[in-house]
mmCIF file of C-alpha atoms in Angstrom:
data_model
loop_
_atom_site.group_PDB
_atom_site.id
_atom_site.type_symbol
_atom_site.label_atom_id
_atom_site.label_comp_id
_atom_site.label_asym_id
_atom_site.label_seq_id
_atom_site.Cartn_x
_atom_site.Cartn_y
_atom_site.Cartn_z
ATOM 1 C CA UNK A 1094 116.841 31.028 62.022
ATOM 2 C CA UNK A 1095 115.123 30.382 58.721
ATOM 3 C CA UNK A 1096 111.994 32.574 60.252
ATOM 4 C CA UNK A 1097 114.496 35.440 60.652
ATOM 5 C CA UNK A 1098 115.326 35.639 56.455
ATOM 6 C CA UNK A 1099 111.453 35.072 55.887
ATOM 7 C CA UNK A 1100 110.247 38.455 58.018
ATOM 8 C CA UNK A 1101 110.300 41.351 55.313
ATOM 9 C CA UNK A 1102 113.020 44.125 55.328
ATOM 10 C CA UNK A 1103 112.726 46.538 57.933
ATOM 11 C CA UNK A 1104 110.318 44.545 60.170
ATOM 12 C CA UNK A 1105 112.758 43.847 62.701
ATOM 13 C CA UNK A 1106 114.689 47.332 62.867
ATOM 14 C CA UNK A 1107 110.941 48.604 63.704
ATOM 15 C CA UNK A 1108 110.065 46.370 66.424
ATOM 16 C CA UNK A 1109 114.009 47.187 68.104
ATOM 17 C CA UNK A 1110 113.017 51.498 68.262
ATOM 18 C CA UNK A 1111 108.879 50.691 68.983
ATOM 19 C CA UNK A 1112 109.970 49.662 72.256
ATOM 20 C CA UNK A 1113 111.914 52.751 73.100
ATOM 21 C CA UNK A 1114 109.405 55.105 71.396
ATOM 22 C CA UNK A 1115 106.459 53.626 73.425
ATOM 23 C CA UNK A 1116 108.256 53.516 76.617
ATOM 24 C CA UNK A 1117 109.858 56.937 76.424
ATOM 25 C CA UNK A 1118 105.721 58.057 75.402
ATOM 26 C CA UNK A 1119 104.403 56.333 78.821
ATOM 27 C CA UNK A 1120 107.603 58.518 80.614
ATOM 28 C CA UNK A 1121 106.152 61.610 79.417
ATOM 29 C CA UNK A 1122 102.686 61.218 79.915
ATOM 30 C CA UNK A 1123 103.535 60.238 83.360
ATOM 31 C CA UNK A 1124 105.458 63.051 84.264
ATOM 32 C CA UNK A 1125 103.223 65.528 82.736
ATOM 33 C CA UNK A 1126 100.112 63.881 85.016
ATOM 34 C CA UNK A 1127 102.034 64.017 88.426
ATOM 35 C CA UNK A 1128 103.755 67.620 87.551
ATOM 36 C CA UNK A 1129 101.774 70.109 90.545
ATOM 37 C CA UNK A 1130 99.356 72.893 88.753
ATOM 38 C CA UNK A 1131 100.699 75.583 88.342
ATOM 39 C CA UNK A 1132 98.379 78.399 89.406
ATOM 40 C CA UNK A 1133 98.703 82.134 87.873
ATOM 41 C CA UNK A 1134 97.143 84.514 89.490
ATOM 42 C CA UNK A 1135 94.103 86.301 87.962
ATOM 43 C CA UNK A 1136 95.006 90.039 87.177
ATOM 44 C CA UNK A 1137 92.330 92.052 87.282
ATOM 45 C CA UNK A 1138 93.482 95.316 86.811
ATOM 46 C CA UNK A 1139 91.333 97.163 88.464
ATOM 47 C CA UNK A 1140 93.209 99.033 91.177
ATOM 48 C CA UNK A 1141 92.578 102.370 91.624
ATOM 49 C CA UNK A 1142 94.783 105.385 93.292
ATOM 50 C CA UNK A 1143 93.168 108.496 94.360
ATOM 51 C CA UNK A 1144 94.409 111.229 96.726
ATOM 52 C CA UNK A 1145 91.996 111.942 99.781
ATOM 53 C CA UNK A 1146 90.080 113.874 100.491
ATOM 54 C CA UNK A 1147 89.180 115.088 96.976
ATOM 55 C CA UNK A 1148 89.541 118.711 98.036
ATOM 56 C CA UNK A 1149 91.222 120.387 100.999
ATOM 57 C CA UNK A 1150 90.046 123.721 102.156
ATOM 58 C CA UNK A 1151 93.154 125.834 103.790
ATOM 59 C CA UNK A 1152 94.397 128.922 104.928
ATOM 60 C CA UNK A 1153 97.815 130.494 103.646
ATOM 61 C CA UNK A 1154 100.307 129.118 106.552
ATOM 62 C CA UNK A 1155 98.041 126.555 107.750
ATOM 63 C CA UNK A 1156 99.237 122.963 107.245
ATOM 64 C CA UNK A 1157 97.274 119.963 105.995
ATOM 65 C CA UNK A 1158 97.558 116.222 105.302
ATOM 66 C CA UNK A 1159 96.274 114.487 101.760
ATOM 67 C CA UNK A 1160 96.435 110.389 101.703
ATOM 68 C CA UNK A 1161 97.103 108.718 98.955
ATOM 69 C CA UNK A 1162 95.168 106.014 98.717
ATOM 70 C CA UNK A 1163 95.192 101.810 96.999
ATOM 71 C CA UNK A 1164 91.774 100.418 96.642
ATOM 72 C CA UNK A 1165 92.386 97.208 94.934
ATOM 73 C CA UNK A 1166 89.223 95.353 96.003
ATOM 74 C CA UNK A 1167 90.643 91.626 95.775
ATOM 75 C CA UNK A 1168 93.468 92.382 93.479
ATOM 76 C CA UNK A 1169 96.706 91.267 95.100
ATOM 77 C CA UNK A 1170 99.687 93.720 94.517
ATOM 78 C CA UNK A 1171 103.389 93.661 95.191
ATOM 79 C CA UNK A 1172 104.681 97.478 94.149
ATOM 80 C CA UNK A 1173 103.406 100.600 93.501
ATOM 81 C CA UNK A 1174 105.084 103.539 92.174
ATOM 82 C CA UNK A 1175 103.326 107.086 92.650
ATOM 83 C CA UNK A 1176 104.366 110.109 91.455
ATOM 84 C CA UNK A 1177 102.680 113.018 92.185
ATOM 85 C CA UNK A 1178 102.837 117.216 90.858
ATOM 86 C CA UNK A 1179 101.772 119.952 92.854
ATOM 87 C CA UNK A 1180 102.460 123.829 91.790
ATOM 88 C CA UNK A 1181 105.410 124.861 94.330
ATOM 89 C CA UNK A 1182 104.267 128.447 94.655
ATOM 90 C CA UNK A 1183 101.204 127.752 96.116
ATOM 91 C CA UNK A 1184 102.088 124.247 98.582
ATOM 92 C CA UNK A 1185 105.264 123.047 100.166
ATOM 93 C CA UNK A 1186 105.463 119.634 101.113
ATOM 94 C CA UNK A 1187 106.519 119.072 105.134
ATOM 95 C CA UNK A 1188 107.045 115.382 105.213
ATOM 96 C CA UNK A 1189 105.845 112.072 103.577
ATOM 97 C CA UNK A 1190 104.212 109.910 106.350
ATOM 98 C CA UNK A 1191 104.610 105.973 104.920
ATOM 99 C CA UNK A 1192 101.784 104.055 105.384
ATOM 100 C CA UNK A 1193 102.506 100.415 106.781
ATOM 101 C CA UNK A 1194 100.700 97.970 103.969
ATOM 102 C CA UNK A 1195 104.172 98.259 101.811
ATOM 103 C CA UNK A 1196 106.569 98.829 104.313
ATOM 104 C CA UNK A 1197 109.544 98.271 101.966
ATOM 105 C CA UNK A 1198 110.384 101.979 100.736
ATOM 106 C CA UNK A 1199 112.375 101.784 97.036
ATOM 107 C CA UNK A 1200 111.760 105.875 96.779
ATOM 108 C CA UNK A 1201 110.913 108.562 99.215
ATOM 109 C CA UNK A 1202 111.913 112.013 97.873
ATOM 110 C CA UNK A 1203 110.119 115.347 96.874
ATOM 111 C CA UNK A 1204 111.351 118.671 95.522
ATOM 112 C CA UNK A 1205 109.714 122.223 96.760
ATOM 113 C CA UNK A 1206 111.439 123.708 93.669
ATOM 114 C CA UNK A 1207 109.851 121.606 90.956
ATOM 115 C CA UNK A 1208 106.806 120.363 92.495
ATOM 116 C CA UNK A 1209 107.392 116.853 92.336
ATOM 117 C CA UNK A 1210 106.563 114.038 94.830
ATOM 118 C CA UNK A 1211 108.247 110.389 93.960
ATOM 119 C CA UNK A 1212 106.951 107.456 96.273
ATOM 120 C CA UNK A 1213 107.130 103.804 95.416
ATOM 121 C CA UNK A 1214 107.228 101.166 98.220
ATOM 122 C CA UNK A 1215 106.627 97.398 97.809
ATOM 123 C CA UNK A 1216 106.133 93.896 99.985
ATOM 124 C CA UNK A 1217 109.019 92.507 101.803
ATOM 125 C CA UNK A 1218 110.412 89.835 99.690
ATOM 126 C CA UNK A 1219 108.098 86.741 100.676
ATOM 127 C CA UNK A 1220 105.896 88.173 102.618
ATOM 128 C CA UNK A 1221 102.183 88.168 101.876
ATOM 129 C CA UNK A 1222 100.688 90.226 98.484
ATOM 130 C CA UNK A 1223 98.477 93.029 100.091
ATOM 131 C CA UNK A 1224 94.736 93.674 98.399
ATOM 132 C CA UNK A 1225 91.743 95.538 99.721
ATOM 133 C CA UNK A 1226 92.207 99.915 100.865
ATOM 134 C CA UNK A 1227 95.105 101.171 102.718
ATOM 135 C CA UNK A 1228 97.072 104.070 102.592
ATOM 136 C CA UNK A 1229 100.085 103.913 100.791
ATOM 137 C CA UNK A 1230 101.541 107.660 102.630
ATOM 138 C CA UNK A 1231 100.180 110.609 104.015
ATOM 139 C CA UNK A 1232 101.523 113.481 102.778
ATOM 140 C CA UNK A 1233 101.886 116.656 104.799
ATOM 141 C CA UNK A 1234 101.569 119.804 103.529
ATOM 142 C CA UNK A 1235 102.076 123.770 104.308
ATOM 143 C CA UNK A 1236 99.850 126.430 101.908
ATOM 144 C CA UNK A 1237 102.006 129.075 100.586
ATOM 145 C CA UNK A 1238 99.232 131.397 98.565
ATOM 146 C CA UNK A 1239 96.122 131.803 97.684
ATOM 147 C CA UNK A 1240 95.679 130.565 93.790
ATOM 148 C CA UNK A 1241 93.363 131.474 91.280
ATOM 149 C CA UNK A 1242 89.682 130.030 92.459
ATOM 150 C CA UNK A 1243 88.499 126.643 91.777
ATOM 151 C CA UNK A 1244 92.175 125.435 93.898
ATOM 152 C CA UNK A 1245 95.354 124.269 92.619
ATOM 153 C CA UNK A 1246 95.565 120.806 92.171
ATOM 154 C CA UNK A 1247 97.790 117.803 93.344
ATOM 155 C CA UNK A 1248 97.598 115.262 90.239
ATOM 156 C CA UNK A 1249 99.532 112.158 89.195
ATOM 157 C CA UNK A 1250 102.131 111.485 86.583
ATOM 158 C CA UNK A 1251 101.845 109.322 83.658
ATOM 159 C CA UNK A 1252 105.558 110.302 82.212
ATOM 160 C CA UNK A 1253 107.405 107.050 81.610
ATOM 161 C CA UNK A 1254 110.310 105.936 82.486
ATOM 162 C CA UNK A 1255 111.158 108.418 84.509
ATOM 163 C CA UNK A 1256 107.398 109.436 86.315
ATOM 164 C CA UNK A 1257 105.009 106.469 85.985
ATOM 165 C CA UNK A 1258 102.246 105.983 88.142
ATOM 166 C CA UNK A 1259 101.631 102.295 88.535
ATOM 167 C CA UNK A 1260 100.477 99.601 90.602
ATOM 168 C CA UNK A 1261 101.901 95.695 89.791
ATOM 169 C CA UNK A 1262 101.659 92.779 90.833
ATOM 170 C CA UNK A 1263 104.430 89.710 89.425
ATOM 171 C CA UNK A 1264 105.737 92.352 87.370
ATOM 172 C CA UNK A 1265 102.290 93.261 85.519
ATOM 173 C CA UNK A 1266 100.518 96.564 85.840
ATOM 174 C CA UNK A 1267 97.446 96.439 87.895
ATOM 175 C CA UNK A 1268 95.991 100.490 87.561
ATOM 176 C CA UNK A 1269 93.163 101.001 86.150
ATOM 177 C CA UNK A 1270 92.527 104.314 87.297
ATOM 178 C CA UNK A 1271 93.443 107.195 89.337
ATOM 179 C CA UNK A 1272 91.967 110.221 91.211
ATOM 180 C CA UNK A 1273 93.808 112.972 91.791
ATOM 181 C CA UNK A 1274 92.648 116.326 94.508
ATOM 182 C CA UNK A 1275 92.677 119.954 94.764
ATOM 183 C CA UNK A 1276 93.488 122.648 97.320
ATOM 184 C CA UNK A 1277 91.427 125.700 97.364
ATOM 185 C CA UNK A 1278 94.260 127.797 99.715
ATOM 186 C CA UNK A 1279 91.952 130.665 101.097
ATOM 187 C CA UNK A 1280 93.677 134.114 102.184
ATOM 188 C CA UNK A 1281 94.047 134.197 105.965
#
């Protein structure tokens, strides 16, 4: 007992929390060394959409397909969202033609009256992240009239929120680029 009164002040009320401190330390480092890596996945953002071929040569009346197509090299994607403007005096779209890469459709629509073609599909939920070319749809076409030379063209939108080309992958944009086409619509 007398060694108890001869320790200084505080000694022991150190030693009683060093133990808990140290221990809880050791708990922490432990956990942190058997916690799995967590891999992210390296964005490159270099996918590019372009519309093939670059130029279709038509007659008025005669109708034609254009492709859009994803070449994301090995970029891994989950979505894209592709909107598209075309002058609706001169084409009419017929039908858009899904390819199968993204075979979950979120929007499928155009409008003849103001030109406008919305298309964004995505990967089923779990299933694997696409990369490499495919075709993302085919869109078929019908001429209308002859425009002014050099073609009318068939471009794509950068009009957030409502007309935003993208490509993304975990929620992060992807695009680098795009490529859009003409239609030189010869008189029959």
């Amino acid at each position: 007992m007398s060694q108890w009164y001869l320790q200084p002040p505080g000694v022991m009320r150190r030693r009683r929390w060093l133990l808990p401190v140290g221990l809880t330390a050791w708990l922490v480092i432990l956990l942190l060394a058997l916690q799995p890596a967590v891999a992210y996945p390296a964005l490159q953002g270099n996918v590019l959409l372009r519309v093939e071929p670059v130029q279709s040569i038509v007659t008025v009346g005669e109708e034609f397909e254009v492709t859009l197509m994803v070449e994301a090299g090995s970029q891994a994607l989950d979505t894209v969202d592709a909107f598209l403007s075309f002058d609706p005096a001169l084409l009419e779209v017929l039908e858009l033609i899904p390819g199968g890469t993204l075979p979950t459709l979120l929007t499928t629509s155009y409008n003849n009256t103001t030109g406008l073609i919305s298309y964004s599909a995505g990967k089923p939920l779990g299933g694997p992240d696409p990369s490499g070319s495919f075709a993302l749809v085919t869109v078929r076409f019908q001429a209308q009239a002859t425009p002014a030379p050099g073609g009318t063209p068939v471009v794509y939108l950068f009009d957030p929120p409502a007309h935003n080309t993208d490509v993304f992958y975990e929620g992060l944009s992807v695009l680098d680029s795009v490529e859009g086409g003409a239609v030189v619509v010869l008189p029959t």
